[in-house]
Amino acid sequence: MASRTYTNPVYGPIADPMALQVGSDYYAYATGTHFPILRSTDLVNWRRVGTAFTPDTSPSWSSGNPWGPSVLAVPTSSSRPCPGFDLPVGATCFFLFYTGL
């Protein structure tokens, strides 16, 4: 029997990737301009769906060179709302952690 191999496609340059499953979707966050966000339903085919920051939402304390994002998805509750957002109870709140200068 001939051996078979599989190579997972690479989505261009994506540094320090972090993947997170939310329901049946997967999201990858990466170091790059405003932290690019990719989405997949099968961990093979990815498409860019946006960025974690917009140019006007980068924190003022940062020199503009953040890296190594990590994201947590937490369901909201009446005792734990999503800071800065008016989400209904049970909605998913995303927390982004990263290193910056």
Tab-separated table of C-alpha atoms in Angstrom:
chain	number	residue	atom	x	y	z
A	1	MET	CA	0.000	0.000	0.000
A	2	ALA	CA	1.390	3.416	-0.947
A	3	SER	CA	1.851	5.834	1.915
A	4	ARG	CA	-0.383	8.866	1.948
A	5	THR	CA	0.497	12.241	3.337
A	6	TYR	CA	-1.461	15.354	4.057
A	7	THR	CA	-0.142	18.877	4.433
A	8	ASN	CA	-2.339	21.387	6.165
A	9	PRO	CA	-2.494	24.567	4.094
A	10	VAL	CA	-0.843	27.650	5.496
A	11	TYR	CA	-2.724	30.923	5.494
A	12	GLY	CA	0.080	33.189	4.327
A	13	PRO	CA	2.317	34.717	6.967
A	14	ILE	CA	0.619	34.191	10.320
A	15	ALA	CA	2.873	34.612	13.333
A	16	ASP	CA	2.188	33.331	16.859
A	17	PRO	CA	-1.177	31.754	15.960
A	18	MET	CA	-3.670	30.777	18.636
A	19	ALA	CA	-6.828	28.781	17.793
A	20	LEU	CA	-10.085	28.818	19.722
A	21	GLN	CA	-13.191	26.662	19.202
A	22	VAL	CA	-16.555	28.381	19.648
A	23	GLY	CA	-19.412	26.014	18.893
A	24	SER	CA	-18.680	24.406	15.540
A	25	ASP	CA	-16.402	27.248	14.401
A	26	TYR	CA	-12.689	27.748	14.941
A	27	TYR	CA	-11.015	31.139	15.179
A	28	ALA	CA	-7.302	31.810	14.882
A	29	TYR	CA	-5.742	34.980	16.241
A	30	ALA	CA	-2.255	36.035	15.210
A	31	THR	CA	0.454	38.608	15.708
A	32	GLY	CA	0.150	41.222	12.986
A	33	THR	CA	-1.450	44.559	12.261
A	34	HIS	CA	-4.365	44.885	14.714
A	35	PHE	CA	-4.292	41.084	15.390
A	36	PRO	CA	-5.784	39.358	12.319
A	37	ILE	CA	-8.664	36.933	12.969
A	38	LEU	CA	-9.215	33.870	10.778
A	39	ARG	CA	-12.244	31.534	10.800
A	40	SER	CA	-12.609	27.863	9.843
A	41	THR	CA	-15.238	25.176	10.203
A	42	ASP	CA	-12.852	22.294	9.489
A	43	LEU	CA	-9.352	23.433	10.642
A	44	VAL	CA	-8.178	23.111	7.027
A	45	ASN	CA	-9.795	25.964	5.116
A	46	TRP	CA	-9.351	29.386	6.703
A	47	ARG	CA	-10.565	32.837	5.728
A	48	ARG	CA	-9.808	36.212	7.226
A	49	VAL	CA	-12.822	37.697	9.023
A	50	GLY	CA	-11.378	40.848	10.539
A	51	THR	CA	-9.050	42.080	13.242
A	52	ALA	CA	-9.261	42.233	17.026
A	53	PHE	CA	-8.409	45.948	17.020
A	54	THR	CA	-9.233	48.787	14.689
A	55	PRO	CA	-6.705	51.613	14.258
A	56	ASP	CA	-8.559	53.770	16.775
A	57	THR	CA	-8.958	51.046	19.463
A	58	SER	CA	-5.324	50.120	20.058
A	59	PRO	CA	-4.505	50.876	23.703
A	60	SER	CA	-2.780	54.190	24.359
A	61	TRP	CA	-0.077	52.532	26.507
A	62	SER	CA	1.134	50.374	23.609
A	63	SER	CA	3.995	51.444	21.340
A	64	GLY	CA	2.214	49.728	18.443
A	65	ASN	CA	4.221	46.497	18.518
A	66	PRO	CA	1.982	43.917	20.305
A	67	TRP	CA	2.444	40.181	19.833
A	68	GLY	CA	1.398	36.710	21.031
A	69	PRO	CA	-2.403	37.026	21.315
A	70	SER	CA	-4.440	34.600	23.381
A	71	VAL	CA	-8.233	34.667	23.581
A	72	LEU	CA	-10.782	33.312	26.055
A	73	ALA	CA	-14.467	32.900	25.225
A	74	VAL	CA	-16.708	33.232	28.288
A	75	PRO	CA	-20.522	33.084	28.369
A	76	THR	CA	-22.128	36.131	29.942
A	77	SER	CA	-24.414	35.845	32.946
A	78	SER	CA	-26.395	38.287	35.064
A	79	SER	CA	-23.522	38.383	37.560
A	80	ARG	CA	-20.778	38.433	34.890
A	81	PRO	CA	-21.626	40.779	32.011
A	82	CYS	CA	-19.182	41.485	29.176
A	83	PRO	CA	-17.212	44.645	30.076
A	84	GLY	CA	-17.931	47.506	27.691
A	85	PHE	CA	-20.666	45.653	25.798
A	86	ASP	CA	-24.392	45.258	26.404
A	87	LEU	CA	-24.711	41.566	25.493
A	88	PRO	CA	-27.664	39.367	26.432
A	89	VAL	CA	-27.180	36.712	29.106
A	90	GLY	CA	-25.640	33.607	27.538
A	91	ALA	CA	-23.879	35.502	24.722
A	92	THR	CA	-20.174	34.860	24.302
A	93	CYS	CA	-17.753	37.515	25.543
A	94	PHE	CA	-14.203	37.392	24.159
A	95	PHE	CA	-11.171	38.444	26.202
A	96	LEU	CA	-7.907	39.128	24.371
A	97	PHE	CA	-4.598	38.902	26.215
A	98	TYR	CA	-1.274	39.757	24.602
A	99	THR	CA	2.225	41.012	25.171
A	100	GLY	CA	3.059	44.590	24.285
A	101	LEU	CA	5.569	47.315	24.889
